[in-house]
GROMACS .gro file of C-alpha atoms in nm:
model
  382
    1MET     CA    1  -1.113   3.939  -5.889
    2ARG     CA    2  -1.152   3.734  -5.572
    3GLU     CA    3  -1.312   3.391  -5.561
    4LYS     CA    4  -1.678   3.358  -5.473
    5ILE     CA    5  -1.777   3.292  -5.112
    6LYS     CA    6  -1.950   2.954  -5.105
    7ILE     CA    7  -2.217   2.923  -4.836
    8ALA     CA    8  -2.463   2.661  -4.716
    9LEU     CA    9  -2.800   2.748  -4.561
   10ILE     CA   10  -2.942   2.549  -4.271
   11GLY     CA   11  -3.308   2.641  -4.306
   12VAL     CA   12  -3.453   2.811  -4.614
   13GLY     CA   13  -3.705   3.033  -4.439
   14ASN     CA   14  -3.776   3.405  -4.450
   15CYS     CA   15  -3.429   3.515  -4.336
   16ALA     CA   16  -3.259   3.294  -4.594
   17SER     CA   17  -3.500   3.427  -4.856
   18SER     CA   18  -3.406   3.787  -4.781
   19LEU     CA   19  -3.036   3.705  -4.789
   20VAL     CA   20  -3.054   3.523  -5.124
   21GLN     CA   21  -3.271   3.798  -5.272
   22GLY     CA   22  -3.027   4.056  -5.139
   23ILE     CA   23  -2.723   3.888  -5.292
   24GLU     CA   24  -2.885   3.908  -5.637
   25TYR     CA   25  -3.031   4.254  -5.575
   26TYR     CA   26  -2.691   4.406  -5.495
   27ARG     CA   27  -2.511   4.199  -5.758
   28LEU     CA   28  -2.698   4.413  -6.013
   29LYS     CA   29  -2.619   4.744  -5.841
   30ASN     CA   30  -2.329   4.984  -5.864
   31PRO     CA   31  -2.170   5.092  -5.534
   32GLN     CA   32  -2.278   5.453  -5.581
   33ASP     CA   33  -2.641   5.347  -5.632
   34ALA     CA   34  -2.663   5.097  -5.346
   35VAL     CA   35  -2.843   5.186  -5.024
   36GLY     CA   36  -2.921   4.971  -4.722
   37LEU     CA   37  -2.574   4.823  -4.670
   38MET     CA   38  -2.334   4.878  -4.382
   39HIS     CA   39  -2.044   4.792  -4.615
   40TRP     CA   40  -2.023   4.759  -4.990
   41ASP     CA   41  -1.671   4.617  -4.973
   42ILE     CA   42  -1.527   4.391  -4.704
   43GLY     CA   43  -1.175   4.274  -4.777
   44GLY     CA   44  -1.238   4.300  -5.150
   45TYR     CA   45  -1.566   4.107  -5.139
   46GLY     CA   46  -1.880   4.281  -5.260
   47PRO     CA   47  -2.235   4.182  -5.159
   48GLY     CA   48  -2.281   3.993  -5.485
   49ASP     CA   49  -1.969   3.778  -5.433
   50ILE     CA   50  -2.163   3.516  -5.236
   51ASP     CA   51  -2.289   3.192  -5.389
   52VAL     CA   52  -2.529   2.950  -5.223
   53VAL     CA   53  -2.390   2.603  -5.298
   54ALA     CA   54  -2.590   2.388  -5.052
   55ALA     CA   55  -2.906   2.409  -4.843
   56PHE     CA   56  -3.107   2.199  -4.600
   57ASP     CA   57  -3.471   2.225  -4.497
   58ILE     CA   58  -3.747   1.990  -4.379
   59ASP     CA   59  -4.049   2.136  -4.560
   60GLN     CA   60  -4.191   1.922  -4.843
   61ARG     CA   61  -4.253   2.235  -5.053
   62LYS     CA   62  -3.881   2.322  -5.050
   63VAL     CA   63  -3.691   1.992  -5.042
   64GLY     CA   64  -3.573   1.903  -5.393
   65CYS     CA   65  -3.622   2.255  -5.530
   66ASP     CA   66  -3.350   2.490  -5.643
   67VAL     CA   67  -3.280   2.745  -5.368
   68SER     CA   68  -3.397   3.021  -5.605
   69ARG     CA   69  -3.749   2.874  -5.597
   70ALA     CA   70  -3.750   2.741  -5.241
   71ILE     CA   71  -3.700   3.090  -5.098
   72PHE     CA   72  -4.044   3.191  -5.229
   73ALA     CA   73  -4.229   2.874  -5.122
   74PRO     CA   74  -4.477   2.871  -4.830
   75PRO     CA   75  -4.472   2.929  -4.541
   76ASN     CA   76  -4.225   3.207  -4.632
   77CYS     CA   77  -4.402   3.542  -4.622
   78THR     CA   78  -4.130   3.805  -4.628
   79ALA     CA   79  -4.110   4.097  -4.868
   80VAL     CA   80  -4.022   4.011  -5.228
   81PHE     CA   81  -3.785   4.288  -5.333
   82CYS     CA   82  -3.594   4.085  -5.595
   83PRO     CA   83  -3.846   3.854  -5.766
   84GLU     CA   84  -3.610   3.736  -6.041
   85VAL     CA   85  -3.347   3.522  -5.870
   86PRO     CA   86  -3.169   3.296  -6.122
   87ASP     CA   87  -3.118   2.927  -6.049
   88THR     CA   88  -2.833   2.871  -5.807
   89GLY     CA   89  -2.774   2.509  -5.911
   90ALA     CA   90  -2.808   2.417  -5.543
   91LEU     CA   91  -3.103   2.192  -5.459
   92VAL     CA   92  -3.249   2.194  -5.108
   93HIS     CA   93  -3.161   1.869  -4.931
   94MET     CA   94  -3.378   1.702  -4.670
   95GLY     CA   95  -3.253   1.812  -4.331
   96ARG     CA   96  -3.226   1.648  -3.993
   97VAL     CA   97  -3.537   1.733  -3.790
   98LEU     CA   98  -3.436   1.656  -3.428
   99ASP     CA   99  -3.591   1.943  -3.224
  100GLY     CA  100  -3.611   2.182  -3.519
  101TYR     CA  101  -3.988   2.136  -3.544
  102SER     CA  102  -4.231   2.217  -3.263
  103GLU     CA  103  -4.536   1.986  -3.261
  104HIS     CA  104  -4.782   2.268  -3.191
  105MET     CA  105  -4.717   2.405  -3.540
  106ALA     CA  106  -4.915   2.115  -3.687
  107ASP     CA  107  -5.231   2.280  -3.553
  108TYR     CA  108  -5.208   2.574  -3.796
  109PRO     CA  109  -5.303   2.614  -4.166
  110ASP     CA  110  -5.059   2.474  -4.420
  111ALA     CA  111  -4.978   2.819  -4.560
  112ARG     CA  112  -4.865   2.934  -4.215
  113THR     CA  113  -4.666   2.639  -4.087
  114PHE     CA  114  -4.404   2.380  -4.175
  115LEU     CA  115  -4.505   2.064  -4.359
  116PRO     CA  116  -4.229   1.815  -4.276
  117ALA     CA  117  -4.133   1.598  -4.574
  118GLN     CA  118  -4.168   1.225  -4.515
  119LEU     CA  119  -3.821   1.145  -4.644
  120PRO     CA  120  -3.511   0.976  -4.497
  121GLN     CA  121  -3.317   1.218  -4.282
  122PRO     CA  122  -2.943   1.253  -4.335
  123ASP     CA  123  -2.694   1.147  -4.072
  124GLN     CA  124  -2.385   1.347  -3.989
  125ALA     CA  125  -2.169   1.174  -4.247
  126GLU     CA  126  -2.418   1.253  -4.524
  127VAL     CA  127  -2.441   1.623  -4.435
  128VAL     CA  128  -2.062   1.648  -4.418
  129ARG     CA  129  -2.034   1.480  -4.759
  130ILE     CA  130  -2.281   1.724  -4.915
  131LEU     CA  131  -2.101   2.025  -4.766
  132ARG     CA  132  -1.761   1.905  -4.885
  133GLU     CA  133  -1.873   1.809  -5.235
  134ALA     CA  134  -2.034   2.150  -5.280
  135GLY     CA  135  -1.711   2.322  -5.176
  136THR     CA  136  -1.886   2.495  -4.884
  137GLN     CA  137  -1.672   2.747  -4.698
  138ILE     CA  138  -1.926   2.889  -4.452
  139VAL     CA  139  -2.240   2.739  -4.297
  140LEU     CA  140  -2.521   2.975  -4.191
  141ASN     CA  141  -2.756   2.851  -3.922
  142TYR     CA  142  -3.115   2.968  -3.973
  143LEU     CA  143  -3.294   2.704  -3.764
  144PRO     CA  144  -3.601   2.798  -3.557
  145VAL     CA  145  -3.559   2.928  -3.202
  146GLY     CA  146  -3.533   2.641  -2.955
  147SER     CA  147  -3.354   2.404  -3.194
  148GLU     CA  148  -3.085   2.311  -2.943
  149GLU     CA  149  -3.007   1.959  -3.064
  150ALA     CA  150  -3.038   2.046  -3.432
  151THR     CA  151  -2.805   2.344  -3.400
  152ARG     CA  152  -2.539   2.135  -3.228
  153PHE     CA  153  -2.581   1.869  -3.498
  154TYR     CA  154  -2.511   2.118  -3.779
  155ALA     CA  155  -2.231   2.292  -3.586
  156GLU     CA  156  -2.063   1.953  -3.559
  157CYS     CA  157  -2.115   1.896  -3.931
  158ALA     CA  158  -1.956   2.234  -4.009
  159LEU     CA  159  -1.653   2.144  -3.798
  160ARG     CA  160  -1.611   1.805  -3.963
  161ALA     CA  161  -1.654   1.952  -4.311
  162GLY     CA  162  -1.395   2.223  -4.242
  163CYS     CA  163  -1.638   2.517  -4.270
  164GLY     CA  164  -1.671   2.846  -4.089
  165PHE     CA  165  -1.998   2.892  -3.900
  166VAL     CA  166  -2.231   3.191  -3.866
  167ASN     CA  167  -2.486   3.123  -3.592
  168ASN     CA  168  -2.782   3.351  -3.658
  169MET     CA  169  -3.006   3.212  -3.383
  170PRO     CA  170  -2.999   3.189  -3.003
  171VAL     CA  171  -2.852   2.850  -2.930
  172PHE     CA  172  -2.521   2.933  -2.769
  173ILE     CA  173  -2.234   2.797  -2.977
  174ALA     CA  174  -1.990   3.088  -3.018
  175SER     CA  175  -2.059   3.192  -2.659
  176ASP     CA  176  -2.006   2.838  -2.528
  177PRO     CA  177  -1.635   2.807  -2.436
  178ALA     CA  178  -1.625   2.438  -2.525
  179TRP     CA  179  -1.754   2.496  -2.878
  180ALA     CA  180  -1.538   2.807  -2.918
  181LYS     CA  181  -1.225   2.607  -2.833
  182ARG     CA  182  -1.316   2.337  -3.085
  183PHE     CA  183  -1.351   2.588  -3.368
  184GLU     CA  184  -1.026   2.754  -3.263
  185ALA     CA  185  -0.843   2.419  -3.253
  186ALA     CA  186  -0.975   2.341  -3.602
  187GLY     CA  187  -0.863   2.680  -3.733
  188LEU     CA  188  -1.220   2.764  -3.835
  189PRO     CA  189  -1.391   3.099  -3.769
  190ILE     CA  190  -1.726   3.132  -3.598
  191ILE     CA  191  -1.954   3.435  -3.555
  192GLY     CA  192  -2.243   3.427  -3.307
  193ASP     CA  193  -2.477   3.405  -3.135
  194ASP     CA  194  -2.823   3.531  -3.238
  195ILE     CA  195  -2.806   3.789  -3.514
  196LYS     CA  196  -2.881   4.150  -3.423
  197ALA     CA  197  -3.102   4.320  -3.682
  198GLN     CA  198  -2.974   4.610  -3.888
  199PHE     CA  199  -3.232   4.849  -3.742
  200GLY     CA  200  -3.449   4.644  -3.509
  201ALA     CA  201  -3.600   4.627  -3.165
  202THR     CA  202  -3.292   4.514  -2.973
  203ILE     CA  203  -3.043   4.753  -3.132
  204THR     CA  204  -3.285   5.040  -3.071
  205HIS     CA  205  -3.342   4.929  -2.710
  206ARG     CA  206  -2.965   4.901  -2.656
  207THR     CA  207  -2.901   5.244  -2.804
  208LEU     CA  208  -3.160   5.413  -2.582
  209THR     CA  209  -3.036   5.228  -2.272
  210ASP     CA  210  -2.678   5.324  -2.353
  211LEU     CA  211  -2.789   5.685  -2.404
  212CYS     CA  212  -2.938   5.685  -2.053
  213ARG     CA  213  -2.609   5.555  -1.915
  214LYS     CA  214  -2.405   5.821  -2.094
  215ARG     CA  215  -2.640   6.101  -1.985
  216GLY     CA  216  -2.648   6.001  -1.617
  217VAL     CA  217  -3.012   5.889  -1.632
  218THR     CA  218  -3.120   5.594  -1.416
  219VAL     CA  219  -3.332   5.324  -1.582
  220ASP     CA  220  -3.566   5.175  -1.323
  221ARG     CA  221  -3.768   4.944  -1.546
  222THR     CA  222  -3.814   4.867  -1.912
  223TYR     CA  223  -3.992   4.634  -2.151
  224GLN     CA  224  -3.972   4.537  -2.515
  225LEU     CA  225  -4.282   4.361  -2.648
  226ASN     CA  226  -4.266   4.221  -3.001
  227THR     CA  227  -4.540   4.083  -3.225
  228GLY     CA  228  -4.520   3.927  -3.571
  229GLY     CA  229  -4.689   3.683  -3.806
  230ASN     CA  230  -4.405   3.474  -3.952
  231THR     CA  231  -4.305   3.117  -3.862
  232ASP     CA  232  -4.053   3.251  -3.611
  233PHE     CA  233  -4.330   3.402  -3.400
  234LEU     CA  234  -4.553   3.098  -3.453
  235ASN     CA  235  -4.273   2.868  -3.340
  236MET     CA  236  -4.217   3.081  -3.028
  237LEU     CA  237  -4.575   3.030  -2.909
  238ASN     CA  238  -4.420   2.721  -2.750
  239LEU     CA  239  -4.277   2.898  -2.447
  240THR     CA  240  -4.041   2.613  -2.366
  241ARG     CA  241  -3.843   2.708  -2.678
  242LEU     CA  242  -3.802   3.069  -2.569
  243LYS     CA  243  -3.550   3.037  -2.287
  244SER     CA  244  -3.236   3.109  -2.489
  245LYS     CA  245  -3.406   3.378  -2.700
  246LYS     CA  246  -3.520   3.577  -2.397
  247ARG     CA  247  -3.179   3.539  -2.235
  248SER     CA  248  -3.004   3.656  -2.551
  249LYS     CA  249  -3.223   3.964  -2.600
  250THR     CA  250  -3.228   4.055  -2.231
  251GLU     CA  251  -2.850   4.033  -2.190
  252ALA     CA  252  -2.805   4.247  -2.500
  253VAL     CA  253  -2.986   4.529  -2.316
  254GLN     CA  254  -2.849   4.457  -1.967
  255SER     CA  255  -2.492   4.471  -2.097
  256VAL     CA  256  -2.514   4.843  -2.182
  257ALA     CA  257  -2.712   4.957  -1.874
  258ALA     CA  258  -2.532   5.171  -1.615
  259SER     CA  259  -2.614   4.904  -1.356
  260ARG     CA  260  -2.792   4.574  -1.386
  261ILE     CA  261  -3.171   4.612  -1.387
  262ASP     CA  262  -3.359   4.384  -1.145
  263ASP     CA  263  -3.505   4.081  -1.319
  264ASP     CA  264  -3.859   4.184  -1.220
  265ASN     CA  265  -3.810   4.522  -1.385
  266ILE     CA  266  -3.696   4.415  -1.730
  267HIS     CA  267  -3.889   4.218  -1.992
  268VAL     CA  268  -3.743   4.171  -2.339
  269GLY     CA  269  -3.883   3.921  -2.581
  270PRO     CA  270  -4.146   3.801  -2.829
  271SER     CA  271  -4.497   3.859  -2.702
  272ASP     CA  272  -4.751   3.722  -2.950
  273TYR     CA  273  -4.821   3.579  -3.293
  274VAL     CA  274  -5.045   3.793  -3.515
  275PRO     CA  275  -5.088   3.606  -3.848
  276TRP     CA  276  -5.187   3.904  -4.062
  277GLN     CA  277  -4.863   4.083  -3.976
  278ASN     CA  278  -4.675   3.821  -4.183
  279ASP     CA  279  -4.304   3.912  -4.172
  280ASN     CA  280  -4.372   4.257  -4.029
  281LYS     CA  281  -4.248   4.287  -3.672
  282VAL     CA  282  -4.389   4.550  -3.439
  283CYS     CA  283  -4.197   4.646  -3.125
  284PHE     CA  284  -4.354   4.830  -2.831
  285LEU     CA  285  -4.078   4.967  -2.609
  286ARG     CA  286  -4.105   5.150  -2.278
  287ILE     CA  287  -3.836   5.287  -2.048
  288GLU     CA  288  -3.910   5.436  -1.707
  289GLY     CA  289  -3.644   5.610  -1.502
  290ARG     CA  290  -3.523   5.914  -1.313
  291MET     CA  291  -3.330   6.222  -1.421
  292PHE     CA  292  -3.170   6.509  -1.230
  293GLY     CA  293  -3.314   6.549  -0.881
  294ASP     CA  294  -3.478   6.202  -0.903
  295VAL     CA  295  -3.741   6.356  -1.129
  296PRO     CA  296  -3.918   6.070  -1.316
  297PHE     CA  297  -3.956   6.027  -1.691
  298ASN     CA  298  -4.088   5.764  -1.925
  299LEU     CA  299  -4.035   5.695  -2.293
  300GLU     CA  300  -4.261   5.495  -2.524
  301LEU     CA  301  -4.169   5.393  -2.877
  302ARG     CA  302  -4.334   5.189  -3.152
  303LEU     CA  303  -4.113   5.043  -3.425
  304SER     CA  304  -4.244   4.857  -3.730
  305VAL     CA  305  -3.997   4.675  -3.956
  306GLU     CA  306  -3.989   4.392  -4.209
  307ASP     CA  307  -3.813   4.133  -3.995
  308SER     CA  308  -3.613   3.920  -4.239
  309PRO     CA  309  -3.450   4.187  -4.460
  310ASN     CA  310  -3.350   4.347  -4.131
  311SER     CA  311  -3.159   4.029  -4.050
  312ALA     CA  312  -3.012   3.988  -4.399
  313GLY     CA  313  -2.861   4.337  -4.387
  314VAL     CA  314  -2.632   4.208  -4.113
  315ALA     CA  315  -2.585   3.849  -4.231
  316ILE     CA  316  -2.439   3.966  -4.564
  317ASP     CA  317  -2.159   4.137  -4.368
  318ALA     CA  318  -2.113   3.849  -4.124
  319VAL     CA  319  -2.054   3.609  -4.414
  320ARG     CA  320  -1.788   3.832  -4.565
  321CYS     CA  321  -1.611   3.885  -4.231
  322CYS     CA  322  -1.609   3.508  -4.180
  323LYS     CA  323  -1.454   3.461  -4.526
  324LEU     CA  324  -1.195   3.726  -4.449
  325ALA     CA  325  -1.093   3.523  -4.143
  326LEU     CA  326  -1.068   3.208  -4.354
  327ASP     CA  327  -0.843   3.393  -4.599
  328ARG     CA  328  -0.621   3.510  -4.312
  329GLY     CA  329  -0.612   3.170  -4.141
  330GLU     CA  330  -0.788   3.300  -3.828
  331GLY     CA  331  -0.988   3.043  -3.634
  332GLY     CA  332  -1.212   3.052  -3.329
  333VAL     CA  333  -1.460   3.319  -3.230
  334LEU     CA  334  -1.432   3.641  -3.427
  335HIS     CA  335  -1.498   3.869  -3.132
  336PRO     CA  336  -1.539   4.208  -3.306
  337PRO     CA  337  -1.795   4.093  -3.568
  338SER     CA  338  -1.971   3.877  -3.308
  339ALA     CA  339  -2.012   4.176  -3.077
  340PHE     CA  340  -2.133   4.405  -3.356
  341PHE     CA  341  -2.355   4.161  -3.544
  342CYS     CA  342  -2.500   3.946  -3.262
  343LYS     CA  343  -2.708   3.985  -2.948
  344HIS     CA  344  -2.525   3.724  -2.741
  345PRO     CA  345  -2.155   3.729  -2.828
  346PRO     CA  346  -1.896   3.577  -2.593
  347VAL     CA  347  -1.786   3.930  -2.497
  348GLN     CA  348  -2.032   4.220  -2.491
  349TYR     CA  349  -1.915   4.565  -2.598
  350THR     CA  350  -2.108   4.886  -2.642
  351ASP     CA  351  -2.225   4.928  -3.000
  352ASP     CA  352  -1.979   5.214  -3.050
  353ASP     CA  353  -1.686   4.997  -2.941
  354ALA     CA  354  -1.815   4.696  -3.136
  355TYR     CA  355  -1.843   4.912  -3.447
  356ARG     CA  356  -1.487   5.043  -3.413
  357LEU     CA  357  -1.352   4.695  -3.345
  358THR     CA  358  -1.531   4.552  -3.649
  359GLU     CA  359  -1.395   4.824  -3.875
  360ALA     CA  360  -1.049   4.743  -3.737
  361PHE     CA  361  -1.113   4.372  -3.796
  362ILE     CA  362  -1.189   4.444  -4.160
  363ASP     CA  363  -0.870   4.644  -4.212
  364GLY     CA  364  -0.660   4.397  -4.010
  365THR     CA  365  -0.577   4.618  -3.710
  366TRP     CA  366  -0.834   4.485  -3.465
  367LYS     CA  367  -0.587   4.346  -3.210
  368GLU     CA  368  -0.430   4.689  -3.163
  369LYS     CA  369  -0.776   4.848  -3.142
  370LEU     CA  370  -0.885   4.580  -2.891
  371ALA     CA  371  -0.601   4.685  -2.659
  372GLU     CA  372  -0.720   5.047  -2.680
  373VAL     CA  373  -1.080   4.948  -2.605
  374ALA     CA  374  -0.972   4.723  -2.314
  375ALA     CA  375  -0.770   5.010  -2.164
  376SER     CA  376  -1.065   5.246  -2.205
  377ARG     CA  377  -1.301   4.998  -2.037
  378ALA     CA  378  -1.058   4.955  -1.749
  379VAL     CA  379  -1.041   5.330  -1.692
  380ALA     CA  380  -1.421   5.351  -1.701
  381GLY     CA  381  -1.455   5.054  -1.469
  382GLY     CA  382  -1.639   4.855  -1.738
   0.00000   0.00000   0.00000
């Protein structure tokens, strides 16, 4: 029996809710009865071998509550698929706000938006103390899009507390060479940036774009328009916070195209906030291009998914890969899991290659597999 994986949550929103629900949901399952997982076992760790030992949030309805109750507090609106989550023993601590809260959100009803608690905010030393005293091994960043300062604050705290870091949102930490070197020097693993959903808009867009490349079809223009009604979409109504998100999602698609699509001919990103959709995300995707003989074609697709469980289906594997690296004494960016689990990893691979590399990472042969993939890319001119 392996030890539990002790994690801390930065942000106890919809994605954290789905992850915590999922840990308990699969803890009660047998492997043969479990569906919806990419892996039941990663290095001996099952999906139920994760314990939340610390959490930070800024909402007055969550701060001071056990994580098991905070995950169901407003403005969370994701699907409740495991309503009976036992107390974790971890209370939600008041977080550091910095740029984690967009002022425009104050204009919306309480049930839809954040209600910042009027409490003293912790400094770096206090966050590090809490992480260490809880025995935290891995910190998961679930801050809102655009939280540049706040993400760097918590990444620094993770480093100082001696924790691995899984960066689920599009502030570039793993893909920033300076941060990557610091985690490597500290012997701490990091996976990032910007989690790629289990079966979502970007992975579908990438797969179709890659299919065009493999079949000799030219993509002339494409868009991905996404709508949703959770706090993520509400937060992103502030367009100044969208720069890194659009870059992350766009590069995820560009990286598998046969040739780079002109900037005017590709649009990938959140499009609007529709409150009644709650945590349901709807993607409208269109690809226009040319086949044999320059004959034109177009493809239109509509995808509807519950956004946060889609994220948790990947995060539960990212956590276990990060713990595997800690067990092995591997620090720095974990390139195979980052490429497979994230939209904006330091090195982009096709999803097929990223999958093979991640499987090799799990069984400990990823460096040999990486050499094979590098040779294959060189032959293909990639």
